[in-house]
Short mmCIF file of C-alpha atoms in Angstrom, two decimals:
data_model
loop_
_atom_site.label_atom_id
_atom_site.label_comp_id
_atom_site.label_asym_id
_atom_site.label_seq_id
_atom_site.Cartn_x
_atom_site.Cartn_y
_atom_site.Cartn_z
CA MET A 237 -22.98 -11.23 3.25
CA ARG A 238 -24.64 -8.16 3.56
CA ARG A 239 -26.87 -6.21 1.06
CA LEU A 240 -25.38 -2.98 -0.60
CA GLY A 241 -27.76 -0.16 0.12
CA ASN A 242 -31.48 -0.87 -1.28
CA SER A 243 -30.18 -2.48 -4.17
CA GLY A 244 -30.21 -6.47 -4.66
CA LEU A 245 -26.63 -6.73 -4.40
CA PHE A 246 -25.02 -8.90 -1.74
CA VAL A 247 -21.52 -8.38 -0.71
CA SER A 248 -18.95 -9.72 1.80
CA GLU A 249 -18.95 -7.85 5.09
CA LEU A 250 -15.00 -7.41 4.41
CA ALA A 251 -14.02 -6.25 1.21
CA PHE A 252 -10.13 -6.38 0.08
CA GLY A 253 -8.74 -3.23 -1.30
CA THR A 254 -5.89 -3.42 -3.81
CA MET A 255 -3.83 -0.20 -3.21
CA THR A 256 -1.03 -2.29 -2.29
CA PHE A 257 -1.01 -3.78 -5.80
CA GLY A 258 1.54 -2.54 -8.20
CA GLY A 259 3.69 -0.24 -6.47
CA ARG A 260 4.52 2.49 -9.15
CA HIS A 261 3.78 5.98 -9.63
CA GLY A 262 3.66 7.43 -6.10
CA TYR A 263 2.56 4.16 -4.42
CA GLU A 264 5.57 2.58 -3.84
CA HIS A 265 5.22 3.41 -0.09
CA VAL A 266 1.81 1.69 0.12
CA GLY A 267 2.92 -1.82 -1.22
CA THR A 268 4.39 -3.53 -4.11
CA ALA A 269 2.53 -6.68 -4.59
CA SER A 270 3.12 -8.33 -7.89
CA VAL A 271 0.48 -10.87 -10.03
CA ALA A 272 2.01 -14.00 -7.87
CA GLU A 273 1.64 -12.27 -4.64
CA ALA A 274 -1.59 -10.66 -5.36
CA THR A 275 -2.72 -14.09 -6.31
CA GLU A 276 -1.94 -15.37 -3.03
CA LEU A 277 -3.73 -12.64 -1.18
CA VAL A 278 -6.75 -12.72 -3.56
CA GLY A 279 -7.17 -16.73 -2.93
CA MET A 280 -6.80 -16.04 1.04
CA CYS A 281 -9.93 -13.92 0.59
CA LEU A 282 -12.10 -16.08 -1.57
CA ASP A 283 -11.28 -19.11 0.79
CA VAL A 284 -12.84 -17.37 3.50
CA GLY A 285 -16.04 -16.07 1.55
CA VAL A 286 -14.68 -12.64 0.59
CA ASN A 287 -16.35 -11.59 -2.63
CA TYR A 288 -15.74 -7.97 -2.95
CA PHE A 289 -12.86 -6.62 -4.49
CA ASP A 290 -11.92 -2.61 -4.53
CA THR A 291 -9.34 -1.11 -6.77
CA ALA A 292 -9.18 2.27 -8.64
CA ASP A 293 -7.87 3.55 -12.07
CA THR A 294 -5.38 5.67 -10.12
CA TYR A 295 -3.87 3.18 -8.04
CA SER A 296 -0.24 2.82 -9.37
CA GLY A 297 -1.15 4.24 -12.67
CA GLY A 298 -3.65 1.49 -13.50
CA ARG A 299 -1.29 -1.01 -12.62
CA SER A 300 -3.50 -2.20 -9.49
CA GLU A 301 -6.34 -2.82 -11.89
CA GLU A 302 -4.06 -5.14 -14.07
CA VAL A 303 -2.69 -7.21 -11.22
CA LEU A 304 -6.27 -7.60 -9.76
CA GLY A 305 -7.75 -8.83 -13.10
CA ALA A 306 -4.57 -11.24 -13.50
CA ALA A 307 -4.82 -12.56 -10.01
CA LEU A 308 -8.71 -13.15 -10.38
CA GLY A 309 -8.37 -14.80 -13.72
CA ARG A 310 -11.19 -17.36 -14.22
CA ARG A 311 -12.71 -16.55 -10.73
CA ARG A 312 -13.67 -13.11 -12.04
CA ALA A 313 -17.43 -14.14 -12.72
CA ASP A 314 -17.59 -15.19 -8.98
CA VAL A 315 -16.75 -11.74 -7.36
CA ILE A 316 -17.79 -8.18 -7.37
CA VAL A 317 -14.99 -5.92 -8.76
CA ALA A 318 -15.34 -2.19 -7.96
CA THR A 319 -13.34 0.58 -9.29
CA THR A 320 -13.39 4.30 -9.53
CA VAL A 321 -13.14 7.46 -11.98
CA ARG A 322 -12.57 11.09 -11.22
CA TRP A 323 -8.95 11.76 -10.87
CA ALA A 324 -6.34 11.82 -13.74
CA VAL A 325 -4.18 8.56 -13.87
CA PRO A 326 -0.76 9.18 -12.56
CA GLY A 327 2.23 8.17 -15.20
CA GLN A 328 -0.32 8.53 -18.29
CA PRO A 329 -0.17 11.71 -20.53
CA GLY A 330 -3.29 13.67 -20.31
CA GLY A 331 -4.89 17.24 -20.58
CA PRO A 332 -7.55 19.03 -18.94
CA ASN A 333 -10.11 16.82 -19.98
CA ASP A 334 -8.54 13.57 -18.53
CA GLN A 335 -9.85 14.13 -15.08
CA GLY A 336 -13.31 14.89 -13.66
CA LEU A 337 -16.74 13.61 -14.19
CA SER A 338 -17.30 14.96 -17.62
CA ARG A 339 -19.03 12.79 -20.13
CA HIS A 340 -15.55 12.98 -21.98
CA HIS A 341 -13.55 11.59 -19.13
CA ILE A 342 -16.03 8.94 -17.90
CA LEU A 343 -16.41 7.33 -21.27
CA ARG A 344 -12.64 7.26 -21.85
CA ALA A 345 -11.80 6.02 -18.13
CA VAL A 346 -13.89 2.98 -18.27
CA GLU A 347 -12.51 1.75 -21.32
CA GLY A 348 -8.95 1.82 -19.88
CA SER A 349 -10.27 0.11 -16.58
CA LEU A 350 -12.20 -2.21 -18.55
CA ARG A 351 -8.95 -3.07 -20.63
CA ARG A 352 -6.57 -3.09 -17.70
CA LEU A 353 -9.08 -5.61 -15.65
CA GLY A 354 -9.32 -7.84 -18.67
CA THR A 355 -12.94 -7.92 -18.18
CA ASP A 356 -16.28 -6.80 -20.44
CA TYR A 357 -18.19 -5.64 -17.20
CA ILE A 358 -17.54 -3.67 -13.83
CA ASP A 359 -19.79 -4.59 -11.12
CA LEU A 360 -19.62 -1.23 -9.27
CA TYR A 361 -18.19 2.04 -10.71
CA GLN A 362 -17.57 4.68 -8.32
CA VAL A 363 -17.21 8.37 -8.65
CA GLN A 364 -14.15 8.90 -6.34
CA GLY A 365 -15.01 12.49 -5.42
CA TRP A 366 -16.80 15.83 -6.10
CA ASP A 367 -16.26 17.74 -9.55
CA GLY A 368 -18.00 21.17 -9.08
CA ARG A 369 -17.23 22.08 -12.60
CA THR A 370 -19.44 19.54 -14.19
CA PRO A 371 -23.30 19.28 -13.58
CA TRP A 372 -24.62 16.15 -11.98
CA GLU A 373 -27.02 15.81 -15.20
CA GLU A 374 -24.02 14.95 -17.33
CA THR A 375 -22.35 12.75 -15.03
CA LEU A 376 -25.28 10.70 -14.17
CA ARG A 377 -26.46 10.50 -17.60
CA ALA A 378 -23.02 9.23 -18.92
CA LEU A 379 -23.08 6.59 -15.93
CA ASP A 380 -26.46 5.65 -16.87
CA ASP A 381 -25.49 4.90 -20.36
CA LEU A 382 -22.90 2.48 -19.24
CA VAL A 383 -25.30 0.51 -17.13
CA ARG A 384 -27.59 0.51 -20.39
CA ALA A 385 -24.65 -0.78 -22.35
CA GLY A 386 -23.84 -3.45 -19.95
CA LYS A 387 -20.37 -2.30 -19.28
CA VAL A 388 -21.36 -1.13 -15.56
CA ARG A 389 -23.85 -2.80 -13.58
CA TYR A 390 -24.11 -0.78 -10.36
CA LEU A 391 -23.05 2.94 -9.51
CA GLY A 392 -21.56 4.34 -6.32
CA ALA A 393 -20.00 7.45 -4.96
CA SER A 394 -17.04 8.28 -2.60
CA ASN A 395 -15.95 11.37 -0.64
CA LEU A 396 -18.80 13.40 -1.14
CA SER A 397 -20.69 15.69 1.68
CA ALA A 398 -24.28 14.95 2.38
CA TRP A 399 -25.62 17.74 0.08
CA GLN A 400 -23.66 16.82 -2.82
CA LEU A 401 -24.90 13.20 -2.32
CA THR A 402 -28.44 14.30 -1.96
CA GLN A 403 -28.36 16.38 -4.74
CA ALA A 404 -26.97 13.61 -6.96
CA LEU A 405 -29.93 11.19 -5.74
CA GLY A 406 -32.41 14.17 -6.54
CA VAL A 407 -31.14 14.38 -10.18
CA SER A 408 -31.28 10.45 -10.65
CA GLU A 409 -34.78 10.49 -9.53
CA ARG A 410 -35.89 13.49 -11.53
CA ARG A 411 -34.33 12.24 -14.62
CA MET A 412 -34.94 8.51 -13.98
CA LEU A 413 -31.37 7.64 -14.03
CA GLU A 414 -29.51 4.99 -12.61
CA ARG A 415 -28.68 6.14 -8.58
CA PHE A 416 -25.77 5.81 -6.25
CA ILE A 417 -26.35 2.55 -4.08
CA VAL A 418 -23.28 2.79 -1.97
CA HIS A 419 -21.31 5.71 -0.69
CA GLN A 420 -17.38 4.99 0.23
CA VAL A 421 -16.30 6.81 3.11
CA GLN A 422 -13.53 7.40 5.40
CA TYR A 423 -14.47 5.88 8.92
CA ASN A 424 -12.45 4.37 11.46
CA LEU A 425 -12.16 4.84 15.39
CA VAL A 426 -10.33 8.26 14.96
CA SER A 427 -12.23 9.61 12.15
CA ARG A 428 -16.04 9.52 13.05
CA GLU A 429 -17.14 12.69 11.10
CA VAL A 430 -19.24 10.72 8.68
CA GLU A 431 -21.46 10.13 11.87
CA TRP A 432 -22.61 13.78 11.92
CA GLU A 433 -24.80 13.57 8.92
CA LEU A 434 -23.56 11.26 6.21
CA LEU A 435 -24.78 7.99 7.91
CA GLU A 436 -28.05 9.17 8.96
CA MET A 437 -28.61 10.46 5.54
CA ALA A 438 -27.35 7.45 3.47
CA GLU A 439 -29.61 5.38 5.86
CA ALA A 440 -32.62 7.54 5.08
CA GLU A 441 -31.98 7.41 1.28
CA GLY A 442 -31.14 3.66 0.92
CA VAL A 443 -27.46 4.16 0.28
CA GLY A 444 -25.04 1.56 1.41
CA ILE A 445 -21.97 2.85 3.38
CA THR A 446 -18.51 0.92 2.73
CA CYS A 447 -15.44 2.25 4.68
CA TRP A 448 -11.84 2.85 3.39
CA SER A 449 -8.80 3.31 5.90
CA PRO A 450 -10.73 1.36 8.83
CA LEU A 451 -7.09 1.27 10.44
CA ALA A 452 -6.35 5.12 9.79
CA GLY A 453 -3.63 4.50 7.65
CA GLY A 454 -2.24 1.87 9.75
CA PHE A 455 -2.08 3.81 12.89
CA LEU A 456 -4.53 1.64 14.63
CA ALA A 457 -2.51 -1.26 14.19
CA GLY A 458 -0.76 -0.23 17.11
CA GLN A 459 2.85 0.27 16.01
CA GLN A 460 3.15 3.98 16.77
CA GLN A 461 3.94 5.04 20.24
CA ARG A 462 2.42 8.47 22.06
CA GLY A 463 4.93 11.09 21.49
CA GLN A 464 6.92 9.47 18.75
CA GLY A 465 6.59 9.63 14.84
CA ALA A 466 5.28 7.35 12.61
CA PRO A 467 7.40 4.43 11.97
CA ARG A 468 9.68 4.63 8.83
CA GLY A 469 8.44 3.61 5.59
CA THR A 470 4.80 3.93 6.47
CA ARG A 471 2.11 6.10 4.97
CA ARG A 472 1.50 8.03 8.13
CA ALA A 473 5.56 9.00 8.34
CA LEU A 474 5.01 10.60 4.84
CA GLY A 475 2.15 12.73 6.18
CA HIS A 476 -0.74 10.91 5.21
CA PHE A 477 -4.09 10.06 7.37
CA ASP A 478 -3.12 12.19 10.16
CA PRO A 479 -5.88 12.26 13.06
CA ALA A 480 -7.06 15.67 13.40
CA ASP A 481 -6.64 15.28 17.46
CA GLU A 482 -3.59 13.26 18.19
CA THR A 483 -4.44 13.15 22.02
CA GLN A 484 -7.67 11.60 21.64
CA ALA A 485 -6.34 9.23 18.86
CA PHE A 486 -3.94 7.91 21.29
CA ASP A 487 -6.41 7.67 24.03
CA ALA A 488 -8.20 5.38 21.53
CA LEU A 489 -5.50 3.36 20.52
CA ASP A 490 -4.68 2.88 24.54
CA VAL A 491 -8.14 1.38 24.91
CA THR A 492 -7.98 -0.63 21.41
CA ARG A 493 -4.64 -2.22 22.77
CA GLU A 494 -6.31 -3.02 26.08
CA ILE A 495 -9.35 -4.62 24.67
CA ALA A 496 -6.95 -6.72 22.04
CA GLY A 497 -4.75 -8.10 24.82
CA LYS A 498 -7.91 -9.44 26.78
CA ARG A 499 -9.55 -11.01 23.85
CA GLY A 500 -6.25 -12.22 22.54
CA VAL A 501 -6.39 -10.64 19.10
CA SER A 502 -4.52 -7.76 17.62
CA PRO A 503 -5.27 -4.02 17.76
CA ALA A 504 -6.05 -3.85 14.16
CA GLN A 505 -8.80 -6.75 14.49
CA VAL A 506 -10.38 -4.41 17.25
CA ALA A 507 -10.81 -1.44 14.98
CA ILE A 508 -12.23 -3.47 12.26
CA ARG A 509 -14.32 -5.30 14.40
CA TRP A 510 -15.92 -2.01 15.83
CA LEU A 511 -16.56 -0.99 12.19
CA LEU A 512 -18.13 -4.25 11.44
CA GLU A 513 -20.85 -3.85 14.26
CA ARG A 514 -21.92 -0.28 13.34
CA PRO A 515 -25.56 -0.70 11.94
CA GLN A 516 -25.14 1.29 8.90
CA VAL A 517 -21.86 -0.40 7.36
CA SER A 518 -22.30 -2.69 4.53
CA SER A 519 -18.97 -3.47 4.26
CA VAL A 520 -15.20 -2.82 5.59
CA ILE A 521 -12.36 -2.45 3.17
CA ILE A 522 -9.27 -3.76 4.31
CA GLY A 523 -5.71 -4.03 2.75
CA ALA A 524 -2.48 -5.81 3.16
CA ARG A 525 0.86 -6.13 1.93
CA ASN A 526 1.36 -9.47 2.66
CA ALA A 527 -0.26 -12.87 3.70
CA ALA A 528 0.29 -12.32 7.38
CA GLN A 529 -1.33 -8.90 7.59
CA LEU A 530 -4.46 -10.22 5.54
CA ALA A 531 -4.75 -13.16 7.79
CA ASP A 532 -4.73 -11.02 10.99
CA ASN A 533 -7.31 -8.52 9.31
CA LEU A 534 -9.79 -11.35 8.14
CA GLY A 535 -9.41 -12.87 11.92
CA ALA A 536 -11.84 -9.93 12.61
CA LEU A 537 -14.52 -11.89 11.24
CA THR A 538 -14.37 -14.66 13.68
CA TRP A 539 -15.29 -12.86 17.08
CA GLU A 540 -17.28 -9.90 18.37
CA LEU A 541 -16.97 -7.21 21.05
CA ASP A 542 -18.91 -7.50 23.89
CA ASP A 543 -21.21 -4.53 25.25
CA ASP A 544 -18.76 -3.09 27.45
CA GLN A 545 -16.00 -3.30 25.07
CA ARG A 546 -18.21 -1.58 22.57
CA ALA A 547 -19.21 1.10 24.78
CA ILE A 548 -16.18 2.31 26.11
CA LEU A 549 -14.48 2.60 22.48
CA ASP A 550 -17.38 4.72 21.60
CA VAL A 551 -16.83 7.04 24.43
CA VAL A 552 -13.01 7.30 24.10
CA THR A 553 -13.48 8.18 20.51
CA GLU A 554 -16.52 10.50 20.56
CA PRO A 555 -15.83 13.48 18.48
CA MET A 556 -16.64 17.13 19.43
CA LEU A 557 -19.89 17.89 17.46
CA PRO A 558 -19.84 20.97 15.51
CA TYR A 559 -22.97 23.40 15.01
CA PRO A 560 -25.97 22.48 14.15
CA PHE A 561 -25.35 18.74 15.42
CA TRP A 562 -24.66 19.59 19.03
CA HIS A 563 -27.64 22.04 18.99
CA GLN A 564 -29.88 18.95 17.60
CA ARG A 565 -28.42 16.40 20.09
CA MET A 566 -29.19 18.99 22.97
CA ALA A 567 -32.80 19.14 21.35
CA GLY A 568 -33.12 15.61 21.51
CA ALA A 569 -33.60 15.70 17.82
CA ALA A 570 -33.23 12.27 16.07
CA LEU A 571 -34.70 9.61 13.62
CA PRO A 572 -37.62 7.55 15.00
CA GLY A 573 -36.13 5.15 17.55
CA ARG A 574 -32.40 6.34 16.77
CA ALA A 575 -29.98 8.26 18.98
CA VAL A 576 -28.24 11.07 17.71
CA HIS A 577 -24.69 10.21 16.75
CA GLY A 578 -21.63 11.57 18.34
#
C-alpha cells in the first residue's frame, strides 16, 4: 500500500483499470468484459491485495461503471473506486452543457456515476482534463460541495499541465476548498514527458501520481515488431498511443525484451516494474482483457529490477529535453538532493 499524495488515503501500488469492461460506443476494440468475466478479474485483484479500481463515466457510455459496480457487489466497501467527469458520455443524448467542468455538468454527472456504480459515494472523483471555458472557482466549489455532501470523499485530476494543476491548487488554498490529492498521467517507458515538470511539481505540492497506459497502449507487451504495423485488433492498429519517437520506442522495447528474457518474465512486467520503482509514483493502473493478461501483469509485484537493469532502461528511454529544461540541467538546477529529470 502507498499513500496517495499528502492525504491519509492508502491505495495498492497496482490499480485495476476497467476500460475493458462493457465494449460499447466505440470501446469495442479495447475489451468487452461481461459482468461474469469482470467478476473473475476483480476477484483476482482482490486476492492479491489490489484495493484500487479505476473507471470513467465515458468508458463504454457508462457501461464500465455498471459492470464494475455489479462485479464488486458486497465488496464495494472494501475498495477504493475512482471515476471521472469532464467529457460527454458516448451514446447518451446531450447538449452543450453535458460536458466540461461547469457546476451544471458536474452535479448531473456525479448522480449518473453513483447510479451506475450502485453506490452512494465515490472514493476518488477526478476531473479528466482541462476545461478552459470554466473558471477553477466554479469547478472546485462544485466539487467541494460534493465532498461536504458525502457523495465524494477525495478529489483528483488527470491530463493537466503543470501550470493548470498549480492554478487549481492555488484556488483551493485561497478559497479554502477541497484540493486535488492526485494527478493521473500518461507515463511509461516510451512516454516520459511528465518528468520534465509534472513529477517535480506534484512532489513539491504533495500531489500523488498515478499512471495510465503503463504499456503504451500494448506496445510494451512486445508483440509488435520493428518495421511492421501494430497487430490487428489492437488499439495501436487504430492509431491510438503512437510513440512520438518510433526508433527510440523500439530501442526501448529491445532492452525490455532482453531484461524480460534474463529474468524469466514478460516484457509487460518489466515495463510495469520500472514504473513501480519510480519514486514519485503512487500507483500504476493496469488493464486486462482476460485472466491470463491480468495474472501476468500482477506478476510485476513479485520481483524487482536490479540497479544495472534500471539504469539501462533509464538511459535508452531518456527523452530529449525541451527548453527551458535542458538549460536548467546544464546549469545544475534541481530540487535539494534530487537530480534533474531526463
